[in-house]
mmCIF file of C-alpha atoms and ligand atoms in Angstrom:
data_model
loop_
_atom_site.group_PDB
_atom_site.id
_atom_site.type_symbol
_atom_site.label_atom_id
_atom_site.label_comp_id
_atom_site.label_asym_id
_atom_site.label_seq_id
_atom_site.Cartn_x
_atom_site.Cartn_y
_atom_site.Cartn_z
ATOM 1 C CA LEU A 1189 142.485 -88.267 -217.712
ATOM 2 C CA ALA A 1190 145.172 -87.185 -215.271
ATOM 3 C CA LYS A 1191 145.593 -84.009 -217.273
ATOM 4 C CA GLN A 1192 141.892 -83.195 -217.114
ATOM 5 C CA ARG A 1193 142.039 -83.270 -213.334
ATOM 6 C CA GLY A 1194 144.405 -80.306 -213.320
ATOM 7 C CA ARG A 1195 147.857 -79.681 -212.009
ATOM 8 C CA ASN A 1196 147.372 -80.293 -208.319
ATOM 9 C CA GLN A 1197 145.486 -83.490 -208.764
ATOM 10 C CA TRP A 1198 147.494 -86.620 -208.924
ATOM 11 C CA CYS A 1199 146.496 -90.083 -209.657
ATOM 12 C CA PHE A 1200 148.303 -92.960 -211.181
ATOM 13 C CA TYR A 1201 147.393 -95.768 -213.464
ATOM 14 C CA ASP A 1202 150.506 -97.809 -213.146
ATOM 15 C CA PRO A 1203 149.093 -101.239 -213.932
ATOM 16 C CA GLU A 1204 151.803 -102.937 -211.914
ATOM 17 C CA ILE A 1205 151.013 -100.985 -208.750
ATOM 18 C CA GLN A 1206 147.331 -101.476 -209.392
ATOM 19 C CA SER A 1207 147.623 -105.237 -209.628
ATOM 20 C CA ALA A 1208 149.947 -105.392 -206.618
ATOM 21 C CA LEU A 1209 147.310 -103.533 -204.601
ATOM 22 C CA GLU A 1210 144.617 -105.868 -205.827
ATOM 23 C CA ALA A 1211 146.707 -108.915 -204.963
ATOM 24 C CA ARG A 1212 147.274 -107.510 -201.476
ATOM 25 C CA ASN A 1213 143.565 -106.894 -200.950
ATOM 26 C CA GLN A 1214 142.759 -110.364 -202.216
ATOM 27 C CA LEU A 1215 145.306 -111.877 -199.841
ATOM 28 C CA GLU A 1216 143.747 -109.944 -196.950
ATOM 29 C CA ARG A 1217 140.306 -111.322 -197.850
ATOM 30 C CA ASP A 1218 141.845 -114.787 -198.090
ATOM 31 C CA LEU A 1219 143.470 -114.371 -194.686
ATOM 32 C CA ARG A 1220 140.144 -113.403 -193.137
ATOM 33 C CA LEU A 1221 138.635 -116.565 -194.563
ATOM 34 C CA ALA A 1222 141.677 -118.576 -193.504
ATOM 35 C CA VAL A 1223 141.050 -117.660 -189.866
ATOM 36 C CA GLU A 1224 137.433 -118.788 -190.116
ATOM 37 C CA THR A 1225 138.148 -122.013 -191.984
ATOM 38 C CA GLN A 1226 141.235 -123.008 -190.017
ATOM 39 C CA GLN A 1227 143.811 -122.875 -192.786
ATOM 40 C CA LEU A 1228 146.322 -121.596 -190.241
ATOM 41 C CA PHE A 1229 148.232 -124.123 -188.175
ATOM 42 C CA LEU A 1230 151.258 -124.359 -185.947
ATOM 43 C CA VAL A 1231 154.544 -126.126 -186.388
ATOM 44 C CA TYR A 1232 157.086 -126.496 -183.602
ATOM 45 C CA GLN A 1233 160.859 -126.200 -183.622
ATOM 46 C CA LEU A 1234 162.891 -127.807 -180.853
ATOM 47 C CA GLN A 1235 165.435 -125.902 -178.804
ATOM 48 C CA VAL A 1236 168.411 -127.753 -177.340
ATOM 49 C CA ASP A 1237 170.802 -127.041 -174.495
ATOM 50 C CA ILE A 1238 174.586 -127.020 -174.639
ATOM 51 C CA GLU A 1239 174.653 -130.844 -174.431
ATOM 52 C CA GLY A 1240 172.198 -131.146 -177.313
ATOM 53 C CA ARG A 1241 169.304 -132.134 -175.055
ATOM 54 C CA PRO A 1242 165.910 -130.835 -176.199
ATOM 55 C CA PHE A 1243 164.318 -128.719 -173.484
ATOM 56 C CA GLY A 1244 161.870 -126.515 -175.322
ATOM 57 C CA ALA A 1245 160.155 -125.589 -178.549
ATOM 58 C CA GLU A 1246 158.938 -122.519 -180.392
ATOM 59 C CA ALA A 1247 155.503 -122.425 -181.997
ATOM 60 C CA LEU A 1248 155.614 -121.055 -185.560
ATOM 61 C CA LEU A 1249 152.580 -120.195 -187.622
ATOM 62 C CA ARG A 1250 151.889 -121.580 -191.114
ATOM 63 C CA TRP A 1251 149.187 -120.844 -193.666
ATOM 64 C CA GLN A 1252 148.038 -123.545 -196.047
ATOM 65 C CA HIS A 1253 146.466 -121.413 -198.767
ATOM 66 C CA PRO A 1254 143.972 -123.360 -200.934
ATOM 67 C CA GLN A 1255 145.456 -122.062 -204.220
ATOM 68 C CA GLN A 1256 148.887 -120.687 -203.381
ATOM 69 C CA GLY A 1257 150.037 -123.505 -201.131
ATOM 70 C CA LEU A 1258 152.109 -122.942 -198.023
ATOM 71 C CA ILE A 1259 152.663 -119.239 -197.248
ATOM 72 C CA SER A 1260 155.449 -118.171 -194.907
ATOM 73 C CA PRO A 1261 154.647 -115.987 -191.883
ATOM 74 C CA ALA A 1262 157.111 -113.409 -193.185
ATOM 75 C CA ASP A 1263 154.618 -112.888 -196.023
ATOM 76 C CA PHE A 1264 151.360 -112.789 -194.078
ATOM 77 C CA ILE A 1265 152.168 -111.597 -190.533
ATOM 78 C CA PRO A 1266 152.762 -108.000 -191.763
ATOM 79 C CA LEU A 1267 149.406 -108.157 -193.555
ATOM 80 C CA ALA A 1268 147.769 -109.569 -190.438
ATOM 81 C CA GLU A 1269 149.216 -106.695 -188.418
ATOM 82 C CA GLU A 1270 148.058 -103.978 -190.836
ATOM 83 C CA SER A 1271 144.552 -105.400 -191.028
ATOM 84 C CA GLY A 1272 144.212 -106.050 -187.292
ATOM 85 C CA LEU A 1273 143.664 -109.746 -187.978
ATOM 86 C CA ILE A 1274 146.762 -110.445 -185.893
ATOM 87 C CA ILE A 1275 144.654 -109.980 -182.759
ATOM 88 C CA PRO A 1276 142.296 -112.960 -183.261
ATOM 89 C CA ILE A 1277 145.115 -114.909 -184.929
ATOM 90 C CA GLY A 1278 147.463 -114.227 -182.019
ATOM 91 C CA TYR A 1279 144.978 -115.459 -179.413
ATOM 92 C CA GLN A 1280 144.225 -118.533 -181.499
ATOM 93 C CA VAL A 1281 147.964 -119.248 -181.643
ATOM 94 C CA LEU A 1282 148.270 -118.885 -177.869
ATOM 95 C CA ARG A 1283 145.262 -121.112 -177.251
ATOM 96 C CA THR A 1284 146.509 -123.823 -179.616
ATOM 97 C CA ALA A 1285 149.974 -123.669 -178.061
ATOM 98 C CA CYS A 1286 148.452 -124.032 -174.582
ATOM 99 C CA GLU A 1287 146.414 -127.033 -175.721
ATOM 100 C CA GLN A 1288 149.579 -128.601 -177.107
ATOM 101 C CA LEU A 1289 151.398 -128.022 -173.817
ATOM 102 C CA VAL A 1290 148.571 -129.826 -172.032
ATOM 103 C CA ARG A 1291 148.825 -132.739 -174.485
ATOM 104 C CA TRP A 1292 152.579 -132.958 -173.924
ATOM 105 C CA GLN A 1293 151.959 -133.419 -170.188
ATOM 106 C CA ALA A 1294 150.722 -136.949 -170.906
ATOM 107 C CA HIS A 1295 154.184 -138.400 -171.545
ATOM 108 C CA PRO A 1296 157.427 -138.147 -169.544
ATOM 109 C CA ALA A 1297 159.392 -137.648 -172.790
ATOM 110 C CA THR A 1298 157.559 -134.367 -173.446
ATOM 111 C CA ASP A 1299 156.180 -133.153 -170.120
ATOM 112 C CA HIS A 1300 159.171 -130.923 -169.352
ATOM 113 C CA LEU A 1301 159.190 -129.055 -172.702
ATOM 114 C CA THR A 1302 158.876 -125.288 -172.511
ATOM 115 C CA LEU A 1303 156.885 -123.671 -175.305
ATOM 116 C CA ALA A 1304 157.622 -120.234 -176.740
ATOM 117 C CA VAL A 1305 154.903 -118.243 -178.506
ATOM 118 C CA ASN A 1306 155.533 -115.156 -180.654
ATOM 119 C CA VAL A 1307 153.463 -112.153 -179.681
ATOM 120 C CA SER A 1308 153.060 -109.257 -182.100
ATOM 121 C CA ALA A 1309 153.438 -105.668 -180.934
ATOM 122 C CA LYS A 1310 149.882 -104.822 -181.828
ATOM 123 C CA GLN A 1311 148.517 -107.700 -179.801
ATOM 124 C CA PHE A 1312 150.671 -106.986 -176.770
ATOM 125 C CA ALA A 1313 149.562 -103.344 -176.860
ATOM 126 C CA GLN A 1314 145.886 -104.274 -176.448
ATOM 127 C CA ALA A 1315 144.493 -102.921 -173.197
ATOM 128 C CA ASP A 1316 142.999 -106.311 -172.298
ATOM 129 C CA PHE A 1317 146.020 -108.410 -173.273
ATOM 130 C CA VAL A 1318 146.710 -109.651 -169.727
ATOM 131 C CA ALA A 1319 143.043 -110.518 -169.177
ATOM 132 C CA GLN A 1320 142.920 -112.422 -172.470
ATOM 133 C CA VAL A 1321 146.055 -114.395 -171.609
ATOM 134 C CA LEU A 1322 144.640 -115.258 -168.191
ATOM 135 C CA ASN A 1323 141.382 -116.327 -169.793
ATOM 136 C CA ILE A 1324 143.181 -118.721 -172.148
ATOM 137 C CA LEU A 1325 145.297 -120.093 -169.286
ATOM 138 C CA GLN A 1326 142.204 -120.791 -167.212
ATOM 139 C CA GLN A 1327 140.300 -122.373 -170.076
ATOM 140 C CA THR A 1328 143.133 -124.630 -171.187
ATOM 141 C CA GLN A 1329 144.680 -125.295 -167.763
ATOM 142 C CA ALA A 1330 148.103 -125.115 -169.432
ATOM 143 C CA PRO A 1331 151.148 -125.452 -167.151
ATOM 144 C CA ARG A 1332 152.122 -121.792 -166.904
ATOM 145 C CA HIS A 1333 155.741 -122.301 -165.898
ATOM 146 C CA LEU A 1334 156.341 -123.961 -169.281
ATOM 147 C CA LEU A 1335 154.948 -121.098 -171.335
ATOM 148 C CA LYS A 1336 157.176 -118.342 -172.696
ATOM 149 C CA LEU A 1337 156.180 -115.248 -174.663
ATOM 150 C CA GLU A 1338 158.564 -113.880 -177.283
ATOM 151 C CA LEU A 1339 158.616 -110.110 -177.694
ATOM 152 C CA THR A 1340 160.750 -107.979 -179.981
ATOM 153 C CA GLU A 1341 162.798 -104.927 -179.092
ATOM 154 C CA SER A 1342 160.811 -102.563 -181.283
ATOM 155 C CA MET A 1343 157.543 -103.221 -179.460
ATOM 156 C CA VAL A 1344 159.107 -102.658 -176.088
ATOM 157 C CA LEU A 1345 160.687 -99.356 -177.077
ATOM 158 C CA THR A 1346 157.352 -97.613 -177.425
ATOM 159 C CA GLN A 1347 155.313 -97.104 -174.268
ATOM 160 C CA VAL A 1348 158.121 -98.299 -172.047
ATOM 161 C CA GLU A 1349 156.385 -97.935 -168.675
ATOM 162 C CA GLU A 1350 153.159 -99.625 -169.778
ATOM 163 C CA THR A 1351 155.122 -102.445 -171.340
ATOM 164 C CA ILE A 1352 157.159 -103.088 -168.207
ATOM 165 C CA GLU A 1353 154.045 -103.078 -166.053
ATOM 166 C CA LYS A 1354 152.268 -105.487 -168.369
ATOM 167 C CA MET A 1355 155.271 -107.778 -168.402
ATOM 168 C CA HIS A 1356 155.291 -107.847 -164.585
ATOM 169 C CA HIS A 1357 151.613 -108.801 -164.534
ATOM 170 C CA ILE A 1358 152.231 -111.669 -166.912
ATOM 171 C CA LYS A 1359 155.317 -112.786 -164.990
ATOM 172 C CA ALA A 1360 153.110 -112.870 -161.899
ATOM 173 C CA LEU A 1361 150.798 -115.280 -163.729
ATOM 174 C CA GLY A 1362 153.791 -117.618 -163.994
ATOM 175 C CA LEU A 1363 154.914 -117.100 -167.605
ATOM 176 C CA ALA A 1364 158.424 -116.350 -168.886
ATOM 177 C CA PHE A 1365 159.643 -113.806 -171.451
ATOM 178 C CA SER A 1366 162.164 -113.982 -174.247
ATOM 179 C CA MET A 1367 163.510 -111.062 -176.274
ATOM 180 C CA ASP A 1368 163.349 -112.289 -179.875
ATOM 181 C CA ASP A 1369 165.600 -111.133 -182.741
ATOM 182 C CA PHE A 1370 167.889 -109.518 -180.208
ATOM 183 C CA GLY A 1371 170.502 -107.177 -181.625
ATOM 184 C CA THR A 1372 168.389 -105.898 -184.491
ATOM 185 C CA GLY A 1373 166.728 -103.170 -182.411
ATOM 186 C CA TYR A 1374 168.133 -100.391 -180.326
ATOM 187 C CA SER A 1375 167.602 -101.312 -176.710
ATOM 188 C CA SER A 1376 170.256 -100.052 -174.352
ATOM 189 C CA LEU A 1377 171.632 -102.080 -171.472
ATOM 190 C CA GLN A 1378 170.251 -99.467 -169.086
ATOM 191 C CA TYR A 1379 166.766 -100.087 -170.333
ATOM 192 C CA LEU A 1380 167.093 -103.809 -170.928
ATOM 193 C CA LYS A 1381 167.866 -104.392 -167.277
ATOM 194 C CA ARG A 1382 164.477 -102.955 -166.307
ATOM 195 C CA LEU A 1383 162.575 -105.563 -168.296
ATOM 196 C CA PRO A 1384 161.578 -108.760 -166.483
ATOM 197 C CA LEU A 1385 163.118 -111.036 -169.111
ATOM 198 C CA ASP A 1386 164.224 -114.649 -168.808
ATOM 199 C CA GLN A 1387 165.896 -115.175 -172.143
ATOM 200 C CA LEU A 1388 167.695 -113.295 -174.907
ATOM 201 C CA LYS A 1389 167.440 -114.710 -178.394
ATOM 202 C CA ILE A 1390 170.343 -113.799 -180.676
ATOM 203 C CA ASP A 1391 168.960 -112.890 -184.081
ATOM 204 C CA GLN A 1392 169.747 -115.384 -186.797
ATOM 205 C CA SER A 1393 171.306 -112.735 -189.052
ATOM 206 C CA PHE A 1394 174.321 -112.553 -186.702
ATOM 207 C CA VAL A 1395 174.587 -116.324 -186.478
ATOM 208 C CA ARG A 1396 174.452 -116.635 -190.263
ATOM 209 C CA ASP A 1397 177.381 -114.239 -190.680
ATOM 210 C CA LEU A 1398 179.529 -115.468 -187.804
ATOM 211 C CA GLN A 1399 182.507 -115.837 -190.125
ATOM 212 C CA HIS A 1400 182.590 -112.032 -190.340
ATOM 213 C CA GLU A 1401 184.655 -110.379 -187.636
ATOM 214 C CA ASP A 1402 182.040 -107.794 -186.667
ATOM 215 C CA ASP A 1403 179.155 -110.256 -186.439
ATOM 216 C CA ALA A 1404 181.285 -112.538 -184.282
ATOM 217 C CA THR A 1405 182.006 -109.575 -182.021
ATOM 218 C CA ILE A 1406 178.324 -108.693 -181.775
ATOM 219 C CA VAL A 1407 177.453 -112.270 -180.857
ATOM 220 C CA ARG A 1408 180.139 -112.417 -178.145
ATOM 221 C CA THR A 1409 178.893 -109.103 -176.792
ATOM 222 C CA ILE A 1410 175.253 -110.218 -176.727
ATOM 223 C CA ILE A 1411 176.196 -113.394 -174.857
ATOM 224 C CA ALA A 1412 178.216 -111.384 -172.314
ATOM 225 C CA MET A 1413 175.355 -108.922 -171.975
ATOM 226 C CA GLY A 1414 172.860 -111.719 -171.359
ATOM 227 C CA LYS A 1415 175.123 -113.245 -168.718
ATOM 228 C CA ALA A 1416 175.540 -109.877 -167.007
ATOM 229 C CA LEU A 1417 171.761 -109.604 -166.810
ATOM 230 C CA ASN A 1418 171.366 -113.199 -165.606
ATOM 231 C CA LEU A 1419 169.436 -114.261 -168.687
ATOM 232 C CA GLN A 1420 169.516 -117.478 -170.619
ATOM 233 C CA VAL A 1421 171.007 -116.797 -174.059
ATOM 234 C CA ILE A 1422 169.743 -118.790 -177.015
ATOM 235 C CA ALA A 1423 170.958 -118.505 -180.609
ATOM 236 C CA GLU A 1424 168.505 -118.969 -183.462
ATOM 237 C CA GLY A 1425 169.234 -120.048 -187.012
ATOM 238 C CA VAL A 1426 172.084 -122.397 -186.083
ATOM 239 C CA GLU A 1427 172.739 -124.403 -189.228
ATOM 240 C CA THR A 1428 176.323 -125.618 -188.979
ATOM 241 C CA ARG A 1429 178.578 -127.366 -186.504
ATOM 242 C CA GLU A 1430 181.018 -124.433 -186.817
ATOM 243 C CA GLN A 1431 178.365 -121.984 -185.663
ATOM 244 C CA GLN A 1432 177.445 -124.234 -182.754
ATOM 245 C CA ASP A 1433 181.111 -124.578 -181.734
ATOM 246 C CA PHE A 1434 181.703 -120.838 -181.841
ATOM 247 C CA LEU A 1435 178.576 -120.138 -179.791
ATOM 248 C CA ALA A 1436 179.429 -122.851 -177.285
ATOM 249 C CA ARG A 1437 182.966 -121.487 -176.916
ATOM 250 C CA TYR A 1438 181.522 -118.174 -175.757
ATOM 251 C CA ALA A 1439 179.106 -119.936 -173.404
ATOM 252 C CA CYS A 1440 175.852 -119.496 -175.280
ATOM 253 C CA ASP A 1441 173.304 -121.520 -173.273
ATOM 254 C CA ALA A 1442 171.030 -122.920 -175.937
ATOM 255 C CA PHE A 1443 170.468 -123.373 -179.667
ATOM 256 C CA GLN A 1444 167.646 -123.440 -182.160
ATOM 257 C CA GLY A 1445 168.169 -124.152 -185.841
ATOM 258 C CA TYR A 1446 168.058 -126.561 -188.738
ATOM 259 C CA LEU A 1447 171.227 -128.254 -187.445
ATOM 260 C CA PHE A 1448 169.107 -129.744 -184.646
ATOM 261 C CA CYS A 1449 165.544 -129.741 -185.867
ATOM 262 C CA ARG A 1450 163.311 -128.155 -188.502
ATOM 263 C CA PRO A 1451 159.901 -126.800 -187.563
ATOM 264 C CA GLU A 1452 157.625 -129.854 -187.528
ATOM 265 C CA LEU A 1453 154.058 -130.850 -186.735
ATOM 266 C CA ALA A 1454 153.361 -131.538 -183.068
ATOM 267 C CA GLU A 1455 152.994 -135.290 -183.656
ATOM 268 C CA GLU A 1456 156.406 -135.408 -185.327
ATOM 269 C CA ILE A 1457 157.981 -133.559 -182.399
ATOM 270 C CA THR A 1458 156.296 -135.905 -179.947
ATOM 271 C CA GLN A 1459 157.594 -138.964 -181.801
ATOM 272 C CA ARG A 1460 161.069 -137.504 -182.052
ATOM 273 C CA LEU A 1461 161.154 -136.853 -178.312
ATOM 274 C CA GLN A 1462 159.833 -140.283 -177.423
ATOM 275 C CA GLN A 1463 162.607 -141.819 -179.534
ATOM 276 C CA TYR A 1464 165.115 -139.485 -177.907
ATOM 277 C CA ALA A 1465 163.926 -140.552 -174.446
ATOM 278 C CA ILE A 1466 164.460 -144.213 -175.347
ATOM 279 C CA ALA A 1467 167.957 -143.530 -176.694
ATOM 280 C CA HIS A 1468 168.858 -141.248 -173.769
ATOM 281 C CA PRO A 1469 167.117 -142.621 -170.685
ATOM 282 C CA ALA A 1470 167.140 -140.283 -167.719
ATOM 283 C CA PRO A 1471 169.257 -141.599 -164.822
ATOM 284 C CA TRP A 1472 166.193 -142.524 -162.772
ATOM 285 C CA MET A 1473 164.825 -144.559 -165.676
ATOM 286 C CA MET A 1474 167.984 -146.615 -166.112
ATOM 287 C CA GLU A 1475 168.473 -149.962 -164.481
ATOM 288 C CA ALA A 1476 170.572 -149.880 -161.375
ATOM 289 C CA PRO A 1477 174.103 -151.061 -162.121
ATOM 290 C CA SER A 1478 174.653 -154.642 -160.982
ATOM 291 C CA THR A 1479 176.960 -154.960 -158.033
HETATM 292 P P1 C2E B 1116 161.157 -115.752 -185.383
HETATM 293 O O1 C2E B 1116 160.234 -115.730 -184.234
HETATM 294 O O2 C2E B 1116 162.469 -115.097 -185.219
HETATM 295 O O3 C2E B 1116 161.309 -117.302 -185.756
HETATM 296 C C1 C2E B 1116 162.480 -117.879 -186.238
HETATM 297 C C2 C2E B 1116 162.408 -118.114 -187.732
HETATM 298 O O4 C2E B 1116 163.631 -118.689 -188.163
HETATM 299 C C3 C2E B 1116 161.331 -119.095 -188.157
HETATM 300 O O5 C2E B 1116 160.866 -118.667 -189.426
HETATM 301 C C4 C2E B 1116 162.100 -120.402 -188.286
HETATM 302 O O6 C2E B 1116 161.471 -121.328 -189.135
HETATM 303 C C5 C2E B 1116 163.379 -119.890 -188.877
HETATM 304 N N1 C2E B 1116 164.522 -120.767 -188.628
HETATM 305 C C6 C2E B 1116 164.713 -121.610 -187.594
HETATM 306 N N2 C2E B 1116 165.904 -122.233 -187.680
HETATM 307 C C7 C2E B 1116 166.485 -121.779 -188.808
HETATM 308 C C8 C2E B 1116 167.748 -122.056 -189.447
HETATM 309 O O7 C2E B 1116 168.567 -122.841 -188.990
HETATM 310 N N3 C2E B 1116 168.011 -121.363 -190.592
HETATM 311 C C9 C2E B 1116 167.129 -120.479 -191.123
HETATM 312 N N4 C2E B 1116 167.477 -119.864 -192.248
HETATM 313 N N5 C2E B 1116 165.930 -120.186 -190.550
HETATM 314 C C10 C2E B 1116 165.628 -120.849 -189.405
HETATM 315 P P2 C2E B 1116 159.346 -118.646 -189.789
HETATM 316 O O8 C2E B 1116 158.660 -119.841 -189.187
HETATM 317 O O9 C2E B 1116 159.247 -118.440 -191.254
HETATM 318 O O10 C2E B 1116 158.794 -117.369 -189.018
HETATM 319 C C11 C2E B 1116 159.258 -116.089 -189.386
HETATM 320 C C12 C2E B 1116 158.801 -115.048 -188.403
HETATM 321 O O11 C2E B 1116 157.379 -114.894 -188.430
HETATM 322 C C13 C2E B 1116 159.125 -115.401 -186.957
HETATM 323 O O12 C2E B 1116 160.461 -115.098 -186.679
HETATM 324 C C14 C2E B 1116 158.146 -114.511 -186.231
HETATM 325 O O13 C2E B 1116 158.636 -113.208 -186.130
HETATM 326 C C15 C2E B 1116 156.950 -114.516 -187.152
HETATM 327 N N6 C2E B 1116 155.976 -115.487 -186.636
HETATM 328 C C16 C2E B 1116 155.914 -116.823 -186.795
HETATM 329 N N7 C2E B 1116 154.861 -117.342 -186.141
HETATM 330 C C17 C2E B 1116 154.249 -116.304 -185.527
HETATM 331 C C18 C2E B 1116 153.082 -116.194 -184.668
HETATM 332 O O14 C2E B 1116 152.424 -117.160 -184.294
HETATM 333 N N8 C2E B 1116 152.756 -114.929 -184.251
HETATM 334 C C19 C2E B 1116 153.480 -113.826 -184.606
HETATM 335 N N9 C2E B 1116 153.094 -112.619 -184.151
HETATM 336 N N10 C2E B 1116 154.572 -113.905 -185.379
HETATM 337 C C20 C2E B 1116 154.954 -115.129 -185.848
HETATM 338 MG MG1 MG B 1117 160.360 -116.089 -182.325
HETATM 339 MG MG1 MG B 1118 163.806 -114.535 -183.952
HETATM 340 MG MG1 MG B 1119 163.072 -113.345 -186.903
#
């Protein structure tokens, strides 16, 4: 058949490519349905300070597929971005995260937790992004000072001026910004200092390979860079005590990783923090020492 179409015509009948394409299209249809039938849900991973005290969490998306089981965001976020589904998904994530923040206000063990939400480039680039965020804030009445948006370097590198302006608008609403996966992009110090950021997040690939000389150097440099810019520096993917010790030695401010906490359902996080509060009462909750 290909021959009949002549020399300049090309088509392929590679059955493997064909079935991969079909699987992709099926998954996109499934994702569309997943949004409508609420198969997507959030888990939360705690972030701890240098003393090991939990101060925040990151919201991470999960998809419970009816046939395929749990699908990782690494496998469906790219699809959501290509199909544009990331826009409704992203706002649903933000809304759910805001509702969770409100729920956490009910207990002193959780009412101080900051909550970080990942924002995809495509969503952030929407002309009405700021208006949509404001809308969700007003509807949920979430405590704005506890909400943090995570951006990545790549999305900030295109349309620099618009991005900076948008970030300032959102900062003015009371939210904070973190630069996620830091070190994997190409942002220069010159340019980084123009962004109204609050936190740098060291990408987990550097943390994983800390035993290598060059990765250790990169991590030390990122921490120093963050300090120079007056930003909180958090390391993600911390799995071992050795990694924590190295990071602490170079004055990394905070950690996120399996060593401290896996991503868990909100109720599990709440329980964990209530137990933590009992085991580590704040000074004002402790009994006065007897004299
Ligand atoms: P990320 O924002 O960099 O999130 C950190 C990822 O590292 C999460 O993977 C988390 O589960 C994983 N992680 C945390 N601690 C450790 C550790 O100690 N070791 C290892 N090996 N991994 C650890 P996850 O949940 O699979 O998410 C992957 C990526 O998908 C996220 O990377 C983020 O870019 C994206 N993503 C997740 N949720 C959302 C969302 O709601 N919206 C958007 N736009 N992207 C999301
Ligand atoms: Mg993130
Ligand atoms: Mg990251
Ligand atoms: Mg990542």
